[in-house]
Amino acid sequence: MVKNRALVAGLAIVMASVGGAAAQQLTGRYQVVGDNGNGTGYRGVAVISGTAGGNCGIRWTIVNTPPTQGFCMRQGNVLSAAYKLGESVGLIVYRINDDGTLDGTWTIAGQEGVGKERLVPAR
């Protein structure tokens, strides 16, 4: 009986540490591949930083576009980010995939249509 309790306690510690590690795996550099609402594509780099407590920063550097800074929040396997692009405010919601990629759909306030974006961890 004592051995079973120790085993259960040990597994709980391992699972908690794995869960904590998974939450931190978002921090890093990503290759960006996206499609604008009008069908044109874009590429660049995104860096996610400071994911402690579920809050983070994200910075996109997209070819032919000024760098864009946003703030983000994680809840489970969803990462949402708000950003400012010029004078416009945008929102992107990513699904966090098991392989570490993030698939997102974004929009900009006051504009019709949505875009799609994939972040692939740079290795």
PDB file of C-alpha atoms in Angstrom:
ATOM      1  CA  MET A   1       0.000   0.000   0.000  1.00  0.00           C
ATOM      2  CA  VAL A   2       2.808   2.458   0.892  1.00  0.00           C
ATOM      3  CA  LYS A   3       4.629   1.565  -2.356  1.00  0.00           C
ATOM      4  CA  ASN A   4       1.472   2.354  -4.367  1.00  0.00           C
ATOM      5  CA  ARG A   5       1.135   5.741  -2.679  1.00  0.00           C
ATOM      6  CA  ALA A   6       4.775   6.507  -3.389  1.00  0.00           C
ATOM      7  CA  LEU A   7       4.303   5.483  -7.024  1.00  0.00           C
ATOM      8  CA  VAL A   8       1.199   7.652  -7.379  1.00  0.00           C
ATOM      9  CA  ALA A   9       2.955  10.586  -5.736  1.00  0.00           C
ATOM     10  CA  GLY A  10       5.964  10.124  -8.018  1.00  0.00           C
ATOM     11  CA  LEU A  11       3.768  10.016 -11.110  1.00  0.00           C
ATOM     12  CA  ALA A  12       1.951  13.162  -9.999  1.00  0.00           C
ATOM     13  CA  ILE A  13       5.274  14.991  -9.679  1.00  0.00           C
ATOM     14  CA  VAL A  14       6.413  13.802 -13.112  1.00  0.00           C
ATOM     15  CA  MET A  15       3.111  14.809 -14.733  1.00  0.00           C
ATOM     16  CA  ALA A  16       3.226  18.238 -13.101  1.00  0.00           C
ATOM     17  CA  SER A  17       6.770  18.824 -14.336  1.00  0.00           C
ATOM     18  CA  VAL A  18       5.858  17.655 -17.851  1.00  0.00           C
ATOM     19  CA  GLY A  19       2.858  19.996 -17.863  1.00  0.00           C
ATOM     20  CA  GLY A  20       5.033  22.887 -16.739  1.00  0.00           C
ATOM     21  CA  ALA A  21       7.624  22.110 -19.398  1.00  0.00           C
ATOM     22  CA  ALA A  22       4.964  21.952 -22.096  1.00  0.00           C
ATOM     23  CA  ALA A  23       3.745  25.402 -21.090  1.00  0.00           C
ATOM     24  CA  GLN A  24       7.283  26.776 -21.518  1.00  0.00           C
ATOM     25  CA  GLN A  25       7.855  25.170 -24.919  1.00  0.00           C
ATOM     26  CA  LEU A  26       6.173  28.071 -26.687  1.00  0.00           C
ATOM     27  CA  THR A  27       9.072  30.388 -25.916  1.00  0.00           C
ATOM     28  CA  GLY A  28      11.340  30.675 -28.915  1.00  0.00           C
ATOM     29  CA  ARG A  29      11.763  31.529 -32.556  1.00  0.00           C
ATOM     30  CA  TYR A  30       9.337  30.416 -35.280  1.00  0.00           C
ATOM     31  CA  GLN A  31       9.210  30.521 -39.061  1.00  0.00           C
ATOM     32  CA  VAL A  32       5.997  32.248 -40.192  1.00  0.00           C
ATOM     33  CA  VAL A  33       4.035  31.196 -43.270  1.00  0.00           C
ATOM     34  CA  GLY A  34       0.752  33.003 -43.801  1.00  0.00           C
ATOM     35  CA  ASP A  35      -2.037  33.872 -46.181  1.00  0.00           C
ATOM     36  CA  ASN A  36      -3.744  37.254 -46.206  1.00  0.00           C
ATOM     37  CA  GLY A  37      -7.504  37.481 -46.564  1.00  0.00           C
ATOM     38  CA  ASN A  38      -7.045  38.488 -50.218  1.00  0.00           C
ATOM     39  CA  GLY A  39      -5.127  35.289 -51.042  1.00  0.00           C
ATOM     40  CA  THR A  40      -1.597  36.709 -51.117  1.00  0.00           C
ATOM     41  CA  GLY A  41       1.001  34.954 -49.011  1.00  0.00           C
ATOM     42  CA  TYR A  42       3.690  36.172 -46.650  1.00  0.00           C
ATOM     43  CA  ARG A  43       6.688  34.813 -44.752  1.00  0.00           C
ATOM     44  CA  GLY A  44       8.789  35.904 -41.839  1.00  0.00           C
ATOM     45  CA  VAL A  45       9.874  35.144 -38.305  1.00  0.00           C
ATOM     46  CA  ALA A  46       8.049  35.341 -34.963  1.00  0.00           C
ATOM     47  CA  VAL A  47       9.580  35.260 -31.501  1.00  0.00           C
ATOM     48  CA  ILE A  48       7.516  34.349 -28.440  1.00  0.00           C
ATOM     49  CA  SER A  49       8.951  35.369 -25.072  1.00  0.00           C
ATOM     50  CA  GLY A  50       8.009  35.415 -21.406  1.00  0.00           C
ATOM     51  CA  THR A  51       5.375  32.693 -21.193  1.00  0.00           C
ATOM     52  CA  ALA A  52       5.360  32.582 -17.382  1.00  0.00           C
ATOM     53  CA  GLY A  53       1.864  32.440 -15.936  1.00  0.00           C
ATOM     54  CA  GLY A  54       0.269  32.011 -19.356  1.00  0.00           C
ATOM     55  CA  ASN A  55       1.089  35.571 -20.476  1.00  0.00           C
ATOM     56  CA  CYS A  56       3.666  36.325 -23.157  1.00  0.00           C
ATOM     57  CA  GLY A  57       4.988  38.713 -25.733  1.00  0.00           C
ATOM     58  CA  ILE A  58       5.176  38.009 -29.449  1.00  0.00           C
ATOM     59  CA  ARG A  59       7.079  39.884 -32.142  1.00  0.00           C
ATOM     60  CA  TRP A  60       6.585  39.272 -35.850  1.00  0.00           C
ATOM     61  CA  THR A  61       9.136  40.313 -38.457  1.00  0.00           C
ATOM     62  CA  ILE A  62       7.403  39.817 -41.790  1.00  0.00           C
ATOM     63  CA  VAL A  63       9.130  40.493 -45.127  1.00  0.00           C
ATOM     64  CA  ASN A  64       8.285  44.005 -46.438  1.00  0.00           C
ATOM     65  CA  THR A  65       6.361  44.910 -43.263  1.00  0.00           C
ATOM     66  CA  PRO A  66       7.563  46.872 -40.205  1.00  0.00           C
ATOM     67  CA  PRO A  67       8.127  44.625 -37.137  1.00  0.00           C
ATOM     68  CA  THR A  68       4.938  44.131 -35.132  1.00  0.00           C
ATOM     69  CA  GLN A  69       4.791  43.654 -31.358  1.00  0.00           C
ATOM     70  CA  GLY A  70       1.902  41.965 -29.596  1.00  0.00           C
ATOM     71  CA  PHE A  71       0.952  40.466 -26.286  1.00  0.00           C
ATOM     72  CA  CYS A  72      -0.482  37.018 -25.863  1.00  0.00           C
ATOM     73  CA  MET A  73      -2.194  34.682 -23.454  1.00  0.00           C
ATOM     74  CA  ARG A  74      -2.285  30.911 -23.384  1.00  0.00           C
ATOM     75  CA  GLN A  75      -5.202  28.820 -22.189  1.00  0.00           C
ATOM     76  CA  GLY A  76      -4.763  25.091 -22.689  1.00  0.00           C
ATOM     77  CA  ASN A  77      -3.933  24.412 -26.324  1.00  0.00           C
ATOM     78  CA  VAL A  78      -4.951  27.914 -27.487  1.00  0.00           C
ATOM     79  CA  LEU A  79      -2.722  30.965 -27.748  1.00  0.00           C
ATOM     80  CA  SER A  80      -4.395  34.319 -28.454  1.00  0.00           C
ATOM     81  CA  ALA A  81      -2.496  37.486 -29.319  1.00  0.00           C
ATOM     82  CA  ALA A  82      -3.469  41.114 -29.840  1.00  0.00           C
ATOM     83  CA  TYR A  83      -1.253  43.426 -31.866  1.00  0.00           C
ATOM     84  CA  LYS A  84      -1.117  46.816 -33.534  1.00  0.00           C
ATOM     85  CA  LEU A  85      -0.273  47.065 -37.227  1.00  0.00           C
ATOM     86  CA  GLY A  86       0.126  50.720 -38.113  1.00  0.00           C
ATOM     87  CA  GLU A  87      -2.982  52.391 -36.707  1.00  0.00           C
ATOM     88  CA  SER A  88      -5.039  49.177 -36.806  1.00  0.00           C
ATOM     89  CA  VAL A  89      -5.590  46.648 -34.029  1.00  0.00           C
ATOM     90  CA  GLY A  90      -5.503  42.944 -34.793  1.00  0.00           C
ATOM     91  CA  LEU A  91      -6.235  39.641 -33.114  1.00  0.00           C
ATOM     92  CA  ILE A  92      -4.882  36.169 -33.859  1.00  0.00           C
ATOM     93  CA  VAL A  93      -5.929  32.892 -32.265  1.00  0.00           C
ATOM     94  CA  TYR A  94      -3.571  29.924 -32.634  1.00  0.00           C
ATOM     95  CA  ARG A  95      -4.207  26.253 -31.984  1.00  0.00           C
ATOM     96  CA  ILE A  96      -1.123  24.695 -30.374  1.00  0.00           C
ATOM     97  CA  ASN A  97      -0.428  21.364 -32.066  1.00  0.00           C
ATOM     98  CA  ASP A  98       1.296  18.364 -30.497  1.00  0.00           C
ATOM     99  CA  ASP A  99       4.251  18.727 -32.899  1.00  0.00           C
ATOM    100  CA  GLY A 100       4.965  22.275 -31.629  1.00  0.00           C
ATOM    101  CA  THR A 101       3.492  24.127 -34.609  1.00  0.00           C
ATOM    102  CA  LEU A 102       0.815  26.771 -34.119  1.00  0.00           C
ATOM    103  CA  ASP A 103      -2.037  27.229 -36.608  1.00  0.00           C
ATOM    104  CA  GLY A 104      -3.750  30.585 -36.426  1.00  0.00           C
ATOM    105  CA  THR A 105      -6.570  32.633 -37.862  1.00  0.00           C
ATOM    106  CA  TRP A 106      -6.300  36.406 -37.662  1.00  0.00           C
ATOM    107  CA  THR A 107      -8.297  39.524 -38.338  1.00  0.00           C
ATOM    108  CA  ILE A 108      -7.799  43.273 -38.223  1.00  0.00           C
ATOM    109  CA  ALA A 109     -10.458  45.544 -36.713  1.00  0.00           C
ATOM    110  CA  GLY A 110     -12.521  47.355 -39.324  1.00  0.00           C
ATOM    111  CA  GLN A 111     -11.385  45.149 -42.215  1.00  0.00           C
ATOM    112  CA  GLU A 112     -13.335  42.343 -43.836  1.00  0.00           C
ATOM    113  CA  GLY A 113     -11.943  38.849 -44.097  1.00  0.00           C
ATOM    114  CA  VAL A 114      -9.517  36.764 -42.132  1.00  0.00           C
ATOM    115  CA  GLY A 115      -6.021  35.478 -42.731  1.00  0.00           C
ATOM    116  CA  LYS A 116      -4.323  32.247 -41.789  1.00  0.00           C
ATOM    117  CA  GLU A 117      -0.894  31.816 -40.281  1.00  0.00           C
ATOM    118  CA  ARG A 118       1.310  28.895 -39.286  1.00  0.00           C
ATOM    119  CA  LEU A 119       4.215  29.166 -36.884  1.00  0.00           C
ATOM    120  CA  VAL A 120       6.831  26.418 -37.184  1.00  0.00           C
ATOM    121  CA  PRO A 121       9.499  26.176 -34.463  1.00  0.00           C
ATOM    122  CA  ALA A 122      12.933  27.114 -35.839  1.00  0.00           C
ATOM    123  CA  ARG A 123      15.284  24.276 -35.039  1.00  0.00           C
TER     124      ARG A 123
END
